[in-house]
Amino acid sequence: MNKFREAYRKAAEELPTYMMNAEKVQDELHHRKMQRQVRKYWIARYSMAAAAFLLCGAGTVAAKNYRDSVIQVNDTGVTITKQQNVDTSSHFLKIGGVFSTEDDIPEDDVIVFEPQIVEYDSFEKFKAEGNVAVAALDRVFADEYFTCESVLVMDQGREVHINLMNEQVSFSLLQLDYRDAESYSSSISYMGQSDNERKIMNSQGLNYVVFDTLNESGHTETVHAVISLNGRDLAFTFRGFEEREIERILESLDLTVYFQD
Amino acid sequence: MYVKEIEMTKAGMDYRELQLKIDEYSDMLFKLSYIRLQNVQDAEDVVQEAFYQYFKNTKPFESPEHEKAWLLKVTMNACRKIWRSAWRRHQNDWRQDGDSRDDSSLCSEKAAAEDADSLFPGPEDTVVRQEERRFLLDAVLKLPEKYRDVIHLFYYEELSVKEIAQVTGRGVSTVTSQLTRGRELLKKSLKEEYDFE
């Protein structure tokens, strides 16, 4: 019987090789290309694969109470609506311009918006900037080691994408700031069928709407938790976590930061 | 010696030193990236990114082993960032004759090659060996991602379980179970033809 180690080492020699010049290393452009790829991935994931269509009315800051918004789980995701007169004739906002599904909307009604994006490769660096209020995720994940962290701040903090992952689990938070909008309706779609809608109350008496997204086999692929408070909509996504761990995280996450400004 | 060739870089490393490091490690990093991503261009991007990080790193390494582990870890992290989701390009298969062969066709080709070998030793021996290597490599490349890299790091880079855990950011017990599971899958696809000890 042949030794796998020897056989694999010989076989791996057949893989392509790569010769690189040291000057390429100092190519900043290449590094920026890598950064853009990461950015595109996350924009695609949340702006198109989880598409968000905004209907924004003009107006000033309104409701402070988190109960103002209605969260409705549908077959493919969730809709959050502020309970006032939603102006359905408002413009559709096309985010990012990639994989657009709004092709049947008249061009005059579409505003193409390329958001300004600031990115951080760790939650710690993002927090150190202190520009955008976000719940203290580092405290609830104190015992978890993430090998990949990414924070994208778009449109001067009106949209924040936080992604934390390691080989076993991944966590993401999409935070949308509508404090400048008198009324709005946003819809977030996820891949797969929504199921098992339930509520989890945190230690501060605030309720999350929680639901699962199922894969083709009918098994839970991801768990989502959505809450709307003081003009901010938060959509959490958990993959690979146990249900009790998700409950612990949601129950212990301090949301008072959203009522301090 | 031409003084102008020795141009000090921002990190205090000249081009020749950097090129020596690239020559020493680039193949190692490229193979790991390719095993993980199965795309030549993506793997090249990862290697460039890894050496970019190396170039920018100002902290000294404790030993050559530390340096190697650091580079492997950076490479693994860069591989994760390369996900293209819907943009993922068609895999740039290194095999020249297409990628549509499945296990059954590979098995019958292998059997045919072995038969040919017994009847016509000599030049065909190279072909047979090449087919065997391709068959084995295919089996590894078909493993789920999380088993592929531990198999490669253990059998090709000869890292210990603990070293693999440090490089990949996984727990030791996780690496052990992934190695075990990877071997089980390979034993099945390689028809128990290899000794994994």
XYZ file of N, CA and C in Angstrom, chain B:
591
model
N 29.523 45.669 -7.334
C 28.191 45.812 -6.770
C 27.653 47.196 -7.120
N 26.416 47.238 -7.559
C 25.817 48.529 -7.918
C 25.045 49.056 -6.729
N 25.481 50.178 -6.209
C 24.824 50.737 -5.022
C 23.371 51.048 -5.311
N 23.072 51.503 -6.528
C 21.704 51.915 -6.832
C 20.726 50.754 -6.784
N 21.232 49.496 -6.879
C 20.318 48.357 -6.819
C 19.787 48.156 -5.412
N 20.577 48.593 -4.439
C 20.150 48.365 -3.070
C 19.338 49.570 -2.629
N 18.041 49.489 -2.917
C 17.166 50.616 -2.628
C 16.364 50.294 -1.378
N 16.572 51.038 -0.355
C 15.893 50.737 0.897
C 14.406 51.036 0.771
N 13.614 50.115 1.163
C 12.178 50.287 1.099
C 11.674 50.902 2.401
N 10.416 51.196 2.410
C 9.826 51.857 3.568
C 10.007 51.027 4.821
N 9.926 49.710 4.667
C 10.023 48.837 5.824
C 11.466 48.493 6.146
N 12.422 49.056 5.457
C 13.818 48.788 5.745
C 14.345 47.538 5.085
N 13.568 46.937 4.217
C 13.997 45.731 3.532
C 14.267 46.082 2.082
N 15.448 45.652 1.567
C 15.697 46.002 0.182
C 15.056 44.965 -0.741
N 15.035 45.308 -2.034
C 14.345 44.459 -2.999
C 14.942 43.070 -3.048
N 16.252 43.001 -2.907
C 16.887 41.688 -3.028
C 16.480 40.787 -1.864
N 16.427 41.344 -0.663
C 15.994 40.556 0.490
C 14.563 40.095 0.306
N 13.730 41.031 -0.163
C 12.326 40.700 -0.371
C 12.189 39.621 -1.437
N 12.965 39.744 -2.510
C 12.885 38.750 -3.581
C 13.315 37.376 -3.073
N 14.302 37.363 -2.182
C 14.735 36.079 -1.607
C 13.608 35.426 -0.824
N 12.896 36.234 -0.074
C 11.772 35.703 0.693
C 10.665 35.216 -0.240
N 10.428 35.981 -1.283
C 9.411 35.573 -2.250
C 9.795 34.247 -2.882
N 11.068 34.135 -3.266
C 11.530 32.887 -3.889
C 11.397 31.717 -2.920
N 11.570 32.015 -1.646
C 11.537 30.940 -0.647
C 10.110 30.481 -0.355
N 9.168 31.433 -0.312
C 7.840 31.109 0.210
C 6.695 31.170 -0.807
N 6.908 31.804 -1.951
C 5.757 32.054 -2.832
C 5.104 30.760 -3.309
N 5.910 29.752 -3.605
C 5.321 28.503 -4.087
C 4.467 27.858 -3.002
N 4.968 27.897 -1.778
C 4.234 27.328 -0.643
C 2.877 28.036 -0.505
N 2.903 29.360 -0.550
C 1.672 30.116 -0.368
C 0.737 29.939 -1.552
N 1.312 29.846 -2.739
C 0.476 29.694 -3.923
C -0.248 28.350 -3.891
N 0.458 27.303 -3.529
C -0.170 25.978 -3.492
C -1.307 25.951 -2.467
N -1.057 26.529 -1.307
C -2.108 26.562 -0.286
C -3.315 27.348 -0.797
N -3.040 28.494 -1.426
C -4.141 29.322 -1.937
C -4.915 28.579 -3.025
N -4.166 27.895 -3.877
C -4.845 27.193 -4.962
C -5.692 26.042 -4.434
N -5.149 25.331 -3.462
C -5.907 24.230 -2.854
C -7.218 24.766 -2.295
N -7.132 25.953 -1.726
C -8.293 26.555 -1.087
C -9.276 27.147 -2.092
N -8.770 27.862 -3.060
C -9.635 28.642 -3.945
C -9.870 27.979 -5.301
N -8.937 27.094 -5.699
C -9.047 26.378 -6.973
C -9.216 27.314 -8.155
N -8.505 28.408 -8.075
C -8.525 29.379 -9.167
C -7.156 30.036 -9.211
N -6.494 29.951 -10.365
C -5.109 30.428 -10.453
C -5.008 31.931 -10.188
N -5.900 32.702 -10.803
C -5.793 34.155 -10.652
C -6.068 34.598 -9.211
N -7.061 33.961 -8.607
C -7.339 34.276 -7.209
C -6.149 33.918 -6.329
N -5.552 32.756 -6.603
C -4.404 32.330 -5.802
C -3.244 33.309 -5.973
N -3.039 33.801 -7.171
C -1.976 34.792 -7.406
C -2.253 36.074 -6.621
N -3.519 36.498 -6.636
C -3.890 37.705 -5.881
C -3.591 37.517 -4.397
N -3.894 36.347 -3.898
C -3.676 36.077 -2.473
C -2.188 36.132 -2.143
N -1.374 35.538 -2.990
C 0.076 35.532 -2.726
C 0.625 36.958 -2.740
N 0.172 37.741 -3.687
C 0.623 39.142 -3.740
C 0.188 39.879 -2.477
N -1.032 39.629 -2.047
C -1.533 40.289 -0.847
C -0.739 39.850 0.382
N -0.409 38.554 0.432
C 0.338 38.046 1.594
C 1.708 38.715 1.682
N 2.369 38.851 0.537
C 3.689 39.493 0.572
C 3.577 40.994 0.755
N 2.465 41.577 0.357
C 2.239 42.991 0.639
C 2.169 43.195 2.148
N 1.415 42.315 2.818
C 1.315 42.383 4.281
C 2.688 42.128 4.916
N 3.439 41.192 4.334
C 4.768 40.874 4.852
C 5.678 42.094 4.733
N 5.589 42.742 3.619
C 6.403 43.922 3.345
C 6.071 45.039 4.324
N 4.786 45.160 4.663
C 4.368 46.238 5.545
C 4.590 45.902 7.021
N 4.805 44.639 7.303
C 4.948 44.230 8.698
C 6.263 44.748 9.273
N 6.202 45.353 10.449
C 7.435 45.898 11.015
C 7.914 45.090 12.217
N 7.073 44.163 12.671
C 7.472 43.392 13.858
C 8.425 42.276 13.443
N 9.509 42.092 14.172
C 10.467 41.045 13.802
C 9.905 39.656 14.120
N 10.350 38.668 13.366
C 9.937 37.297 13.618
C 10.918 36.630 14.578
N 10.364 35.758 15.421
C 11.208 35.101 16.427
C 12.094 34.040 15.808
N 11.622 33.442 14.720
C 12.363 32.333 14.111
C 11.840 32.129 12.689
N 12.551 31.349 11.884
C 12.025 31.038 10.542
C 10.671 30.328 10.604
N 10.473 29.518 11.643
C 9.190 28.809 11.784
C 8.067 29.808 12.037
N 8.377 30.806 12.862
C 7.390 31.854 13.164
C 7.038 32.620 11.892
N 8.075 32.916 11.103
C 7.873 33.655 9.862
C 6.983 32.841 8.917
N 7.279 31.564 8.797
C 6.499 30.687 7.905
C 5.043 30.616 8.361
N 4.840 30.431 9.668
C 3.480 30.327 10.203
C 2.724 31.638 9.983
N 3.431 32.744 10.149
C 2.809 34.067 9.958
C 2.329 34.210 8.519
N 3.179 33.832 7.585
C 2.813 33.946 6.168
C 1.637 33.036 5.821
N 1.646 31.835 6.382
C 0.540 30.908 6.104
C -0.771 31.467 6.652
N -0.698 32.042 7.824
C -1.904 32.588 8.455
C -2.453 33.760 7.634
N -1.567 34.635 7.217
C -1.996 35.778 6.402
C -2.615 35.285 5.091
N -2.042 34.234 4.557
C -2.567 33.664 3.307
C -3.967 33.107 3.509
N -4.170 32.406 4.608
C -5.497 31.849 4.906
C -6.513 32.980 5.046
N -6.132 34.040 5.722
C -7.034 35.183 5.889
C -7.340 35.832 4.546
N -6.334 35.955 3.717
C -6.540 36.571 2.398
C -7.444 35.689 1.538
N -7.329 34.389 1.685
C -8.201 33.467 0.924
C -9.663 33.706 1.282
N -9.926 33.937 2.535
C -11.314 34.166 2.952
C -11.874 35.428 2.327
N -11.027 36.419 2.140
C -11.500 37.686 1.600
C -11.732 37.625 0.099
N -11.284 36.578 -0.512
C -11.355 36.497 -1.963
C -12.710 35.999 -2.436
N -13.626 35.645 -1.540
C -14.920 35.101 -1.961
C -15.549 36.029 -2.974
N -16.007 35.479 -4.023
C -16.602 36.315 -5.056
C -18.118 36.157 -5.113
N -18.670 35.250 -4.362
C -20.094 34.934 -4.402
C -20.583 34.857 -5.829
N -21.503 35.689 -6.218
C -22.091 35.559 -7.537
C -21.105 35.864 -8.647
N -19.990 36.512 -8.330
C -19.030 36.841 -9.372
C -17.972 35.768 -9.535
N -18.093 34.701 -8.739
C -16.988 33.757 -8.747
C -16.755 33.247 -10.156
N -15.534 33.400 -10.606
C -15.238 33.008 -11.975
C -15.235 31.495 -12.075
N -15.441 31.029 -13.248
C -15.317 29.610 -13.508
C -13.930 29.187 -13.077
N -13.836 28.055 -12.388
C -12.560 27.608 -11.857
C -11.570 27.420 -12.982
N -10.430 28.051 -12.800
C -9.380 27.927 -13.798
C -8.673 26.623 -13.547
N -9.202 25.577 -14.143
C -8.725 24.244 -13.866
C -7.346 24.057 -14.456
N -6.425 23.539 -13.640
C -5.074 23.330 -14.116
C -5.006 22.160 -15.069
N -6.067 21.338 -15.040
C -6.041 20.216 -15.949
C -6.304 20.707 -17.363
N -5.497 20.274 -18.290
C -5.588 20.803 -19.638
C -6.733 20.211 -20.432
N -7.192 19.019 -19.988
C -8.186 18.346 -20.812
C -9.579 18.457 -20.231
N -9.903 19.559 -19.616
C -11.261 19.789 -19.157
C -11.488 19.302 -17.745
N -12.632 19.711 -17.166
C -12.866 19.394 -15.774
C -14.168 18.647 -15.570
N -14.627 18.004 -16.599
C -15.940 17.389 -16.485
C -15.867 15.935 -16.056
N -14.632 15.443 -15.804
C -14.559 14.022 -15.462
C -15.019 13.830 -14.031
N -15.804 12.782 -13.819
C -16.210 12.509 -12.456
C -15.426 11.315 -11.934
N -15.767 10.903 -10.708
C -15.002 9.829 -10.082
C -15.036 8.558 -10.904
N -16.230 8.236 -11.421
C -16.342 6.948 -12.110
C -15.478 6.933 -13.353
N -15.458 8.036 -14.086
C -14.639 8.047 -15.303
C -13.168 8.032 -14.934
N -12.819 8.719 -13.833
C -11.418 8.717 -13.409
C -11.013 7.306 -12.992
N -11.902 6.603 -12.301
C -11.591 5.247 -11.865
C -11.340 4.344 -13.059
N -12.217 4.445 -14.056
C -12.055 3.535 -15.190
C -10.825 3.909 -15.987
N -10.522 5.200 -16.052
C -9.291 5.607 -16.745
C -8.078 5.061 -16.005
N -8.162 5.112 -14.685
C -7.033 4.646 -13.866
C -6.854 3.150 -14.067
N -7.968 2.444 -14.047
C -7.894 0.993 -14.223
C -7.322 0.669 -15.595
N -7.781 1.400 -16.591
C -7.285 1.165 -17.951
C -5.799 1.470 -18.027
N -5.406 2.537 -17.339
C -3.985 2.909 -17.351
C -3.149 1.824 -16.679
N -3.687 1.279 -15.598
C -2.933 0.227 -14.907
C -2.816 -1.022 -15.774
N -3.900 -1.339 -16.447
C -3.849 -2.487 -17.362
C -2.810 -2.253 -18.439
N -2.803 -1.051 -18.956
C -1.839 -0.727 -20.015
C -0.423 -0.850 -19.477
N -0.263 -0.422 -18.247
C 1.064 -0.467 -17.638
C 1.589 -1.889 -17.549
N 0.693 -2.819 -17.172
C 1.159 -4.195 -16.998
C 1.520 -4.823 -18.337
N 0.851 -4.406 -19.382
C 1.110 -5.005 -20.693
C 2.259 -4.301 -21.420
N 2.333 -2.988 -21.223
C 3.320 -2.226 -21.990
C 4.154 -1.359 -21.060
N 5.077 -1.975 -20.315
C 5.899 -1.155 -19.426
C 6.805 -0.242 -20.236
N 7.277 0.855 -19.621
C 8.182 1.744 -20.337
C 7.617 3.149 -20.390
N 7.541 3.724 -21.553
C 7.096 5.112 -21.660
C 5.730 5.334 -21.031
N 4.843 4.335 -21.139
C 3.501 4.498 -20.574
C 3.543 4.605 -19.061
N 4.652 4.175 -18.478
C 4.764 4.236 -17.028
C 4.610 5.674 -16.552
N 5.207 6.585 -17.312
C 5.092 7.995 -16.944
C 3.633 8.441 -17.006
N 2.943 7.990 -18.047
C 1.535 8.362 -18.207
C 0.717 7.816 -17.051
N 0.984 6.586 -16.680
C 0.242 5.947 -15.587
C 0.468 6.709 -14.289
N 1.717 7.011 -14.032
C 2.030 7.726 -12.785
C 1.365 9.087 -12.787
N 1.365 9.697 -13.960
C 0.759 11.022 -14.049
C -0.737 10.930 -13.779
N -1.360 9.917 -14.325
C -2.795 9.719 -14.095
C -3.079 9.454 -12.625
N -2.227 8.655 -12.006
C -2.419 8.369 -10.586
C -2.314 9.633 -9.763
N -1.357 10.486 -10.101
C -1.185 11.728 -9.358
C -2.386 12.644 -9.565
N -2.856 12.696 -10.786
C -4.018 13.545 -11.063
C -5.238 13.036 -10.302
N -5.388 11.736 -10.293
C -6.525 11.123 -9.610
C -6.482 11.462 -8.121
N -5.297 11.361 -7.560
C -5.140 11.662 -6.135
C -5.405 13.134 -5.866
N -4.855 13.988 -6.715
C -5.043 15.426 -6.527
C -6.505 15.813 -6.689
N -7.156 15.193 -7.663
C -8.587 15.447 -7.845
C -9.361 15.111 -6.581
N -8.986 13.972 -5.975
C -9.699 13.538 -4.773
C -9.551 14.579 -3.661
N -8.359 15.137 -3.525
C -8.139 16.154 -2.491
C -8.897 17.430 -2.835
N -8.854 17.826 -4.090
C -9.520 19.069 -4.495
C -11.034 18.966 -4.393
N -11.545 17.757 -4.400
C -12.994 17.571 -4.294
C -13.463 17.565 -2.845
N -12.536 17.533 -1.907
C -12.932 17.565 -0.504
C -13.590 18.895 -0.181
N -14.485 18.916 0.811
C -14.982 20.211 1.302
C -13.807 21.080 1.750
N -13.974 22.370 1.593
C -12.907 23.342 1.820
C -12.192 23.156 3.156
N -12.982 22.939 4.222
C -12.378 22.907 5.552
C -11.495 21.679 5.742
N -11.717 20.636 4.953
C -10.857 19.451 5.074
C -9.663 19.553 4.149
N -9.840 20.250 3.032
C -8.774 20.362 2.021
C -7.527 21.000 2.603
N -7.727 22.135 3.308
C -6.528 22.837 3.743
C -5.816 22.118 4.888
N -6.571 21.446 5.779
C -5.845 20.733 6.851
C -5.095 19.546 6.252
N -5.685 18.867 5.286
C -4.986 17.758 4.626
C -3.699 18.274 3.972
N -3.805 19.396 3.275
C -2.627 19.945 2.592
C -1.564 20.388 3.592
N -1.988 21.102 4.635
C -1.016 21.594 5.608
C -0.368 20.439 6.366
N -1.099 19.367 6.591
C -0.546 18.238 7.344
C 0.374 17.376 6.474
N -0.068 17.065 5.296
C 0.690 16.112 4.477
C 1.699 16.769 3.551
N 1.435 17.981 3.135
C 2.390 18.622 2.221
C 3.346 19.556 2.970
N 2.840 20.424 3.805
C 3.661 21.347 4.570
C 4.178 20.698 5.839
N 3.642 19.556 6.188
C 4.093 18.770 7.350
C 4.022 19.574 8.642
N 2.941 20.315 8.779
C 2.714 21.017 10.042
C 2.063 20.056 11.032
N 2.287 20.328 12.316
C 1.624 19.525 13.338
C 0.176 20.014 13.473
N -0.615 19.264 14.209
C -2.020 19.658 14.418
C -2.075 21.008 15.126
N -1.202 21.165 16.104
C -1.173 22.433 16.855
C -0.796 23.597 15.930
N 0.180 23.378 15.063
C 0.605 24.446 14.141
C -0.527 24.761 13.159
N -1.220 23.735 12.705
C -2.338 23.967 11.782
C -3.428 24.773 12.483
N -3.662 24.468 13.759
C -4.673 25.203 14.526
C -4.298 26.683 14.601
N -3.030 26.962 14.810
C -2.588 28.359 14.911
C -2.716 29.072 13.572
N -2.377 28.394 12.525
C -2.414 29.019 11.192
C -3.848 29.276 10.744
N -4.727 28.318 11.034
C -6.102 28.426 10.528
C -7.027 29.147 11.495
N -6.594 29.313 12.742
C -7.457 29.959 13.718
C -8.521 29.041 14.287
N -8.374 27.757 14.038
C -9.350 26.796 14.572
C -8.787 26.172 15.845
N -9.665 25.503 16.601
C -9.209 24.807 17.792
C -8.461 23.529 17.417
N -7.625 23.047 18.341
C -6.858 21.822 18.084
C -7.792 20.645 17.853
N -8.841 20.565 18.678
C -9.763 19.433 18.524
C -10.509 19.523 17.190
N -10.796 20.741 16.763
C -11.463 20.924 15.465
C -10.561 20.430 14.341
N -9.295 20.818 14.406
C -8.358 20.394 13.359
C -8.237 18.875 13.352
N -8.146 18.286 14.538
C -8.018 16.819 14.638
C -9.215 16.132 13.991
N -10.403 16.631 14.302
C -11.594 15.971 13.746
C -11.698 16.218 12.241
N -11.262 17.403 11.787
C -11.311 17.676 10.349
C -10.297 16.824 9.595
N -9.154 16.596 10.218
C -8.140 15.733 9.607
C -8.662 14.299 9.500
N -9.289 13.853 10.570
C -9.845 12.493 10.590
C -10.914 12.350 9.519
N -11.801 13.318 9.464
C -12.899 13.261 8.504
C -12.373 13.361 7.071
N -11.378 14.213 6.862
C -10.782 14.347 5.537
C -10.171 13.038 5.075
N -9.482 12.361 6.001
C -8.872 11.065 5.668
C -9.947 10.047 5.310
N -11.039 10.062 6.077
C -12.126 9.099 5.811
C -12.676 9.292 4.409
N -12.884 10.554 4.053
C -13.430 10.837 2.727
C -12.444 10.435 1.632
N -11.167 10.677 1.891
C -10.163 10.321 0.892
C -10.026 8.806 0.754
N -10.098 8.102 1.865
C -10.008 6.634 1.807
C -11.119 6.084 0.932
N -12.276 6.711 1.078
C -13.429 6.254 0.293
C -13.226 6.552 -1.184
N -12.797 7.766 -1.504
C -12.674 8.133 -2.924
C -11.458 7.498 -3.571
N -10.434 7.204 -2.763
C -9.214 6.593 -3.317
C -9.226 5.083 -3.164
N -10.372 4.561 -2.815
C -10.584 3.103 -2.754
C -9.563 2.400 -1.842
N -9.282 3.042 -0.707
C -8.423 2.418 0.312
C -7.047 2.044 -0.232
N -6.583 2.764 -1.208
C -5.300 2.385 -1.814
C -4.090 2.973 -1.132
N -4.325 3.863 -0.173
C -3.203 4.534 0.447
C -3.217 4.369 1.957
N -2.007 4.362 2.491
C -1.827 4.306 3.935
C -1.674 5.747 4.421
N -2.570 6.169 5.319
C -2.562 7.572 5.742
C -1.725 7.811 6.999
N -1.075 6.785 7.513
C -0.290 7.006 8.732
C 1.093 7.540 8.419
